[in-house]
Tab-separated table of C-alpha atoms in Angstrom:
chain	number	residue	atom	x	y	z
A	1	MET	CA	97.929	64.693	-50.999
A	2	LEU	CA	95.245	65.035	-48.363
A	3	ARG	CA	92.434	63.422	-50.354
A	4	PRO	CA	94.013	59.992	-50.697
A	5	GLU	CA	94.825	59.970	-46.956
A	6	VAL	CA	91.249	60.975	-46.055
A	7	SER	CA	89.767	58.327	-48.300
A	8	ALA	CA	92.050	55.744	-46.767
A	9	SER	CA	91.049	56.729	-43.251
A	10	TYR	CA	87.356	56.538	-44.227
A	11	GLN	CA	87.862	53.097	-45.654
A	12	GLU	CA	89.578	51.905	-42.488
A	13	LEU	CA	86.783	53.374	-40.343
A	14	SER	CA	84.046	51.638	-42.360
A	15	GLU	CA	85.887	48.360	-42.080
A	16	ASP	CA	86.076	48.772	-38.299
A	17	VAL	CA	82.312	49.506	-38.086
A	18	GLU	CA	81.524	46.431	-40.159
A	19	ARG	CA	83.676	44.281	-37.858
A	20	VAL	CA	81.980	45.696	-34.768
A	21	SER	CA	78.490	45.059	-36.209
A	22	GLU	CA	79.409	41.517	-37.158
A	23	ASN	CA	80.686	40.900	-33.628
A	24	VAL	CA	77.422	42.252	-32.131
A	25	THR	CA	75.361	40.018	-34.445
A	26	ASP	CA	77.421	36.991	-33.525
A	27	GLU	CA	76.967	37.748	-29.815
A	28	ARG	CA	73.172	38.057	-30.224
A	29	GLU	CA	72.992	34.783	-32.149
A	30	GLY	CA	75.062	33.119	-29.444
A	31	GLU	CA	72.745	34.416	-26.732
A	32	MET	CA	69.696	33.143	-28.649
A	33	GLU	CA	71.294	29.718	-28.997
A	34	VAL	CA	72.058	29.715	-25.286
A	35	HIS	CA	68.437	30.575	-24.498
A	36	GLU	CA	67.213	27.837	-26.827
A	37	ASP	CA	69.484	25.315	-25.200
A	38	ALA	CA	68.394	26.454	-21.777
A	39	SER	CA	64.701	26.153	-22.709
A	40	SER	CA	65.181	22.646	-24.150
A	41	VAL	CA	66.978	21.387	-21.046
A	42	ILE	CA	64.859	20.198	-18.051
A	43	LEU	CA	66.471	21.409	-14.898
A	44	PRO	CA	66.316	19.340	-11.738
A	45	ASP	CA	63.653	20.167	-9.143
A	46	SER	CA	66.283	21.555	-6.788
A	47	GLU	CA	67.349	24.137	-9.390
A	48	LEU	CA	63.718	25.187	-10.065
A	49	GLY	CA	63.087	25.850	-6.401
A	50	THR	CA	60.319	23.215	-6.155
A	51	THR	CA	59.898	20.111	-4.010
A	52	THR	CA	62.203	17.118	-4.170
A	53	PRO	CA	61.388	14.119	-6.494
A	54	SER	CA	60.597	11.852	-3.535
A	55	LEU	CA	58.005	14.338	-2.202
A	56	ARG	CA	56.462	14.689	-5.649
A	57	PHE	CA	56.243	10.899	-5.944
A	58	SER	CA	54.533	10.630	-2.547
A	59	LYS	CA	51.933	13.200	-3.522
A	60	THR	CA	51.225	11.376	-6.784
A	61	CYS	CA	50.916	8.075	-4.922
A	62	LEU	CA	48.561	9.665	-2.405
A	63	LYS	CA	46.383	11.022	-5.199
A	64	ASN	CA	46.227	7.596	-6.817
A	65	VAL	CA	45.294	5.914	-3.546
A	66	PHE	CA	42.612	8.533	-2.886
A	67	SER	CA	41.198	8.023	-6.384
A	68	VAL	CA	41.055	4.260	-5.889
A	69	ILE	CA	39.265	4.719	-2.570
A	70	LEU	CA	36.721	7.022	-4.216
A	71	LEU	CA	36.227	4.503	-6.989
A	72	PHE	CA	35.538	1.702	-4.501
A	73	ILE	CA	33.138	3.939	-2.557
A	74	TYR	CA	31.121	4.669	-5.665
A	75	LEU	CA	31.150	0.991	-6.642
A	76	LEU	CA	29.749	0.253	-3.185
A	77	LEU	CA	27.071	2.895	-3.692
A	78	MET	CA	26.186	1.328	-7.030
A	79	ALA	CA	25.843	-2.072	-5.346
A	80	VAL	CA	23.557	-0.541	-2.713
A	81	ALA	CA	21.463	1.091	-5.454
A	82	VAL	CA	21.110	-2.245	-7.275
A	83	PHE	CA	20.020	-3.901	-4.024
A	84	LEU	CA	17.447	-1.141	-3.454
A	85	VAL	CA	16.051	-1.697	-6.951
A	86	TYR	CA	15.697	-5.420	-6.281
A	87	GLN	CA	14.135	-4.820	-2.859
A	88	THR	CA	11.675	-2.252	-4.232
A	89	ILE	CA	10.476	-4.589	-6.967
A	90	SER	CA	10.183	-7.473	-4.494
A	91	ASP	CA	8.149	-5.360	-2.047
A	92	PHE	CA	5.870	-4.209	-4.856
A	93	ARG	CA	5.190	-7.795	-5.953
A	94	GLU	CA	4.628	-8.868	-2.348
A	95	LYS	CA	2.091	-6.082	-1.776
A	96	LEU	CA	0.278	-7.052	-4.963
A	97	LYS	CA	-0.053	-10.615	-3.682
A	98	HIS	CA	-1.131	-9.613	-0.158
A	99	PRO	CA	-3.556	-6.654	-0.172
A	100	VAL	CA	-4.439	-4.909	3.077
A	101	MET	CA	-7.944	-5.113	4.498
A	102	SER	CA	-9.607	-1.718	4.793
A	103	VAL	CA	-12.614	-1.148	7.062
A	104	SER	CA	-14.828	1.921	6.736
A	105	TYR	CA	-18.080	2.928	8.407
A	106	LYS	CA	-21.076	4.705	6.901
A	107	GLU	CA	-23.691	6.261	9.160
A	108	VAL	CA	-27.351	5.936	8.176
A	109	SER	CA	-30.595	7.011	9.791
A	110	LEU	CA	-32.781	4.395	8.048
A	111	TYR	CA	-31.794	0.891	7.051
A	112	ASP	CA	-33.283	-1.051	4.226
A	113	ALA	CA	-35.695	-3.296	6.139
A	114	PRO	CA	-34.120	-6.761	6.385
A	115	GLY	CA	-36.021	-9.956	5.867
A	116	ILE	CA	-36.341	-12.397	8.780
A	117	ALA	CA	-37.238	-15.903	7.681
A	118	PHE	CA	-38.509	-18.159	10.488
A	119	TYR	CA	-38.767	-21.939	10.247
A	120	PRO	CA	-41.273	-22.539	13.057
A	121	GLY	CA	-42.144	-26.138	12.278
A	122	LYS	CA	-45.146	-26.953	14.453
A	123	ALA	CA	-44.955	-23.618	16.318
A	124	ARG	CA	-47.478	-20.899	15.613
A	125	LEU	CA	-46.999	-17.121	15.453
A	126	LEU	CA	-49.148	-15.491	18.124
A	127	SER	CA	-48.223	-11.808	17.833
A	128	CYS	CA	-45.825	-9.466	16.038
A	129	LYS	CA	-45.465	-5.774	16.816
A	130	HIS	CA	-43.127	-2.837	16.171
A	131	HIS	CA	-41.981	-0.849	19.194
A	132	TYR	CA	-39.629	2.117	19.618
A	133	TYR	CA	-36.977	3.329	22.037
A	134	ASP	CA	-36.287	-0.147	23.472
A	135	HIS	CA	-39.631	-0.186	25.233
A	136	ILE	CA	-41.738	-3.351	25.249
A	137	PRO	CA	-45.052	-3.123	27.137
A	138	PRO	CA	-46.075	-5.907	29.541
A	139	LEU	CA	-47.534	-9.035	27.995
A	140	ILE	CA	-51.310	-9.365	27.871
A	141	ASN	CA	-52.663	-12.900	27.827
A	142	PRO	CA	-49.399	-14.623	26.990
A	143	GLY	CA	-49.916	-17.799	25.039
A	144	GLN	CA	-53.057	-16.421	23.390
A	145	PRO	CA	-53.258	-15.086	19.828
A	146	GLY	CA	-52.633	-11.336	19.647
A	147	ASP	CA	-52.208	-8.604	17.055
A	148	ILE	CA	-49.948	-9.218	14.080
A	149	GLU	CA	-48.918	-5.730	12.951
A	150	CYS	CA	-45.901	-6.844	10.912
A	151	THR	CA	-45.719	-7.470	7.201
A	152	THR	CA	-45.434	-11.228	6.751
A	153	GLN	CA	-45.210	-13.657	3.862
A	154	ARG	CA	-45.511	-17.436	3.960
A	155	ILE	CA	-43.663	-19.549	1.419
A	156	ASN	CA	-42.815	-23.171	0.691
A	157	TYR	CA	-39.714	-24.182	-1.248
A	158	THR	CA	-37.385	-27.124	-1.760
A	159	ASP	CA	-34.394	-27.543	0.492
A	160	PRO	CA	-31.391	-26.291	-1.566
A	161	PHE	CA	-29.049	-28.878	-0.044
A	162	THR	CA	-31.158	-32.023	-0.501
A	163	ASN	CA	-33.551	-30.975	-3.318
A	164	GLN	CA	-36.084	-33.382	-1.847
A	165	THR	CA	-37.386	-31.967	1.448
A	166	MET	CA	-40.000	-29.233	1.360
A	167	LYS	CA	-39.439	-26.366	3.784
A	168	TYR	CA	-41.970	-23.934	5.184
A	169	ALA	CA	-40.803	-20.385	5.981
A	170	LEU	CA	-42.511	-17.393	7.544
A	171	VAL	CA	-40.825	-14.222	6.261
A	172	VAL	CA	-41.251	-11.062	8.378
A	173	GLN	CA	-40.220	-7.501	7.626
A	174	GLY	CA	-37.516	-6.329	10.057
A	175	PRO	CA	-36.946	-2.909	11.693
A	176	ARG	CA	-35.755	0.148	9.746
A	177	ASP	CA	-35.517	3.279	11.912
A	178	VAL	CA	-32.298	3.033	13.854
A	179	LYS	CA	-32.496	6.579	15.231
A	180	LYS	CA	-35.750	5.819	17.024
A	181	LYS	CA	-34.440	2.392	18.083
A	182	GLU	CA	-37.203	0.574	16.286
A	183	LEU	CA	-37.582	-3.103	17.224
A	184	VAL	CA	-39.764	-6.027	16.222
A	185	PHE	CA	-41.171	-8.215	18.996
A	186	LEU	CA	-42.532	-11.656	18.079
A	187	GLN	CA	-44.252	-14.374	20.163
A	188	PHE	CA	-44.537	-18.018	19.097
A	189	HIS	CA	-46.381	-20.870	20.712
A	190	LEU	CA	-45.608	-24.576	20.481
A	191	ASN	CA	-48.341	-26.840	21.848
A	192	GLY	CA	-46.707	-30.135	22.631
A	193	THR	CA	-43.529	-31.643	21.281
A	194	ASP	CA	-41.840	-35.002	21.486
A	195	GLN	CA	-38.329	-33.512	21.264
A	196	ASP	CA	-35.925	-33.092	24.158
A	197	PHE	CA	-35.043	-29.519	23.165
A	198	SER	CA	-37.246	-26.892	21.578
A	199	ALA	CA	-35.937	-24.150	19.325
A	200	ILE	CA	-36.938	-22.199	16.222
A	201	ASP	CA	-34.513	-21.549	13.383
A	202	TYR	CA	-34.358	-18.170	11.680
A	203	LEU	CA	-32.459	-16.617	8.811
A	204	LEU	CA	-31.594	-12.971	8.106
A	205	PHE	CA	-31.192	-11.537	4.611
A	206	SER	CA	-30.425	-8.023	3.485
A	207	SER	CA	-33.654	-6.714	1.932
A	208	PHE	CA	-37.275	-7.663	2.528
A	209	GLN	CA	-38.322	-5.486	-0.411
A	210	ASP	CA	-36.125	-7.502	-2.782
A	211	PHE	CA	-37.958	-10.617	-1.616
A	212	ILE	CA	-41.370	-9.033	-2.239
A	213	ASN	CA	-40.358	-7.816	-5.707
A	214	SER	CA	-38.806	-11.131	-6.720
A	215	PRO	CA	-40.947	-13.064	-9.248
A	216	GLU	CA	-39.402	-16.363	-8.085
A	217	LYS	CA	-39.673	-16.186	-4.327
A	218	ALA	CA	-38.870	-19.862	-3.875
A	219	GLU	CA	-35.603	-19.515	-5.794
A	220	PHE	CA	-34.870	-16.315	-3.877
A	221	MET	CA	-35.204	-18.142	-0.556
A	222	LYS	CA	-33.080	-21.040	-1.791
A	223	ASP	CA	-30.324	-18.578	-2.726
A	224	CYS	CA	-30.602	-16.864	0.673
A	225	GLU	CA	-30.381	-20.142	2.541
A	226	SER	CA	-27.297	-21.075	0.485
A	227	SER	CA	-25.609	-17.719	1.131
A	228	TYR	CA	-26.540	-16.795	4.732
A	229	SER	CA	-26.111	-18.557	8.049
A	230	SER	CA	-29.053	-19.569	10.231
A	231	TRP	CA	-29.462	-19.216	14.007
A	232	LYS	CA	-31.806	-20.497	16.716
A	233	PHE	CA	-33.690	-19.127	19.688
A	234	SER	CA	-34.994	-21.346	22.443
A	235	GLY	CA	-38.385	-21.710	24.061
A	236	GLY	CA	-39.035	-20.371	27.570
A	237	PHE	CA	-36.726	-17.369	27.020
A	238	ARG	CA	-36.848	-13.901	25.560
A	239	THR	CA	-33.990	-13.643	23.070
A	240	TRP	CA	-32.914	-10.092	22.173
A	241	VAL	CA	-31.001	-9.909	18.907
A	242	LYS	CA	-29.029	-6.776	18.012
A	243	MET	CA	-27.997	-6.732	14.369
A	244	SER	CA	-25.212	-4.999	12.521
A	245	LEU	CA	-24.596	-4.993	8.787
A	246	VAL	CA	-21.249	-5.772	7.138
A	247	LYS	CA	-20.696	-5.299	3.414
A	248	THR	CA	-17.693	-6.882	1.750
A	249	LYS	CA	-16.446	-5.771	-1.665
A	250	GLU	CA	-14.860	-8.558	-3.678
A	251	GLU	CA	-12.027	-8.262	-6.211
A	252	ASP	CA	-14.424	-8.630	-9.163
A	253	GLY	CA	-16.452	-5.629	-7.956
A	254	SER	CA	-19.343	-7.616	-6.486
A	255	GLU	CA	-20.648	-6.962	-2.998
A	256	THR	CA	-21.725	-9.460	-0.341
A	257	VAL	CA	-23.774	-8.689	2.761
A	258	GLU	CA	-23.347	-10.353	6.127
A	259	PHE	CA	-25.157	-9.900	9.429
A	260	LYS	CA	-23.402	-9.842	12.758
A	261	GLN	CA	-25.461	-10.451	15.859
A	262	GLU	CA	-25.252	-9.869	19.568
A	263	THR	CA	-27.807	-11.793	21.559
A	264	SER	CA	-28.934	-11.592	25.148
A	265	VAL	CA	-31.235	-14.175	26.683
A	266	VAL	CA	-33.658	-13.604	29.580
A	267	ASN	CA	-35.642	-16.359	31.248
A	268	TYR	CA	-39.418	-16.089	30.941
A	269	ILE	CA	-41.329	-16.772	34.152
A	270	ASP	CA	-44.367	-18.663	32.941
A	271	GLN	CA	-47.233	-18.360	35.439
A	272	ARG	CA	-49.779	-20.209	33.314
A	273	THR	CA	-51.186	-23.584	34.099
A	274	LYS	CA	-49.877	-25.354	31.054
A	275	ALA	CA	-49.860	-28.818	29.667
A	276	ARG	CA	-46.699	-30.851	29.332
A	277	GLY	CA	-44.651	-29.740	26.308
A	278	ASP	CA	-46.373	-26.351	25.953
A	279	GLN	CA	-43.726	-23.751	25.108
A	280	LEU	CA	-43.652	-19.993	24.458
A	281	PHE	CA	-40.941	-18.363	22.339
A	282	PHE	CA	-40.118	-14.647	22.519
A	283	VAL	CA	-37.649	-12.915	20.218
A	284	VAL	CA	-36.735	-9.249	19.633
A	285	PHE	CA	-34.863	-7.847	16.630
A	286	GLU	CA	-33.201	-4.431	16.738
A	287	TRP	CA	-30.340	-2.622	14.976
A	288	LYS	CA	-27.267	-2.306	17.138
A	289	ASP	CA	-26.001	1.039	15.763
A	290	PRO	CA	-26.455	3.317	12.728
A	291	PHE	CA	-23.136	2.332	11.104
A	292	ILE	CA	-22.780	0.067	8.092
A	293	GLN	CA	-19.361	-1.547	8.045
A	294	THR	CA	-17.689	-1.853	4.637
A	295	VAL	CA	-14.740	-4.185	4.211
A	296	GLN	CA	-12.560	-4.227	1.116
A	297	ASP	CA	-9.057	-5.239	0.141
A	298	ILE	CA	-6.737	-2.389	-0.812
A	299	ILE	CA	-3.435	-2.768	-2.606
A	300	THR	CA	-1.049	-0.437	-0.829
A	301	ALA	CA	1.618	-0.738	-3.526
A	302	ASN	CA	1.576	2.491	-5.520
A	303	PRO	CA	3.152	2.015	-8.968
A	304	TRP	CA	3.892	5.742	-9.319
A	305	ASN	CA	5.904	5.784	-6.084
A	306	MET	CA	7.844	2.754	-7.251
A	307	ILE	CA	8.524	4.336	-10.659
A	308	ALA	CA	9.741	7.563	-9.017
A	309	LEU	CA	12.005	5.610	-6.667
A	310	LEU	CA	13.426	3.529	-9.514
A	311	CYS	CA	14.070	6.665	-11.573
A	312	GLY	CA	15.986	8.186	-8.672
A	313	ILE	CA	18.008	5.017	-8.159
A	314	PHE	CA	18.872	4.694	-11.861
A	315	LEU	CA	19.843	8.376	-11.974
A	316	ALA	CA	22.177	7.794	-9.045
A	317	LEU	CA	23.598	4.749	-10.834
A	318	PHE	CA	24.307	6.739	-13.987
A	319	LYS	CA	25.898	9.552	-11.997
A	320	ALA	CA	28.062	7.108	-10.091
A	321	ALA	CA	29.099	5.379	-13.308
A	322	ASP	CA	29.961	8.717	-14.902
A	323	PHE	CA	32.001	9.759	-11.886
A	324	ALA	CA	33.804	6.410	-11.854
A	325	LYS	CA	34.621	6.794	-15.537
A	326	LEU	CA	35.998	10.315	-14.974
A	327	SER	CA	38.008	9.068	-11.990
A	328	VAL	CA	39.571	6.306	-14.080
A	329	LYS	CA	40.418	8.754	-16.856
A	330	TRP	CA	41.972	11.131	-14.339
A	331	MET	CA	44.060	8.337	-12.840
A	332	ILE	CA	45.275	7.273	-16.301
A	333	LYS	CA	46.124	10.875	-17.161
A	334	ILE	CA	48.115	11.347	-13.938
A	335	ARG	CA	49.938	8.079	-14.575
A	336	LYS	CA	50.872	9.079	-18.102
A	337	ARG	CA	52.095	12.489	-16.925
A	338	HIS	CA	54.221	10.859	-14.239
A	339	LEU	CA	55.753	8.429	-16.731
A	340	LYS	CA	56.487	11.240	-19.155
A	341	ARG	CA	58.272	13.262	-16.498
A	342	SER	CA	60.249	10.192	-15.469
A	343	ARG	CA	61.370	9.588	-19.064
A	344	GLN	CA	62.364	13.227	-19.491
A	345	ALA	CA	64.387	13.112	-16.262
A	346	MET	CA	66.149	9.933	-17.404
A	347	ASN	CA	66.950	11.468	-20.785
A	348	HIS	CA	68.376	14.540	-19.071
A	349	ILE	CA	70.564	12.389	-16.807
A	350	SER	CA	71.782	10.283	-19.730
């Protein structure tokens, strides 16, 4: 009798356990569904413990405004960079068109002896001597022929401007030693003239040795007269000429030579008993200083500096463009995120 009762009790117990386990499973599934529903639902900002929607909207608006301001700043910087590129190229072209004159000085102890071409006309050379240290001894028998210690050369050639008139020139070797203040002192005499004023023309050229070595001395003098200026010194005076040499380098690489002069004139007190129209001419040639002046045009525009500057400007342009592109992408991303949150909030409310 006991066995059937025990088996029945066991059967009832197992049924109770199965019901309890089914209830537990149902409760767990219900909790999981509740969690899923809770995770799929977007709670309002007040329930999440965050800021209110109006505050969030103000922050988003502030970020957008700040991004727009940054974008305009970088656009302004790009405009400034473009202007700098234009200005740099314009300055470079302007400097190419207008080179700067550069002056340099070279010190020498000996000059190449210049040539002094005199056009005495009816005047006659009485004496020619080299002296040193600015010292000229007193005149002995002025107006009378004296010693000619200079190297001279007489030449006749056709006037380069008319090609008809024959010209007579007396070419004298000039001073060389500037350290010892070498000078050349010459005396001319003109016996009678029908002119109101008496003067002797002279011409300076760069090298007396080039004249001596030239096979066509007449053509050489014609070229010198065409290239150099001529000056005068008057009778009855001692004219002291101090020379300085200026070399100019041209754009094609050639070099031109020019003489600058400083003259001082002293009246000669003639104590001779002379005939009417009798004139004495005194002239001194000396180097002013031991410096040869060299003049040349220099283009101050450096292409490498311009290239480096342009590279820096273009790099800044690319960086600004890249930053502007990232700023625009960031603004679009923020806008999309804001719209998405707005749609989700509307769906939740509906």
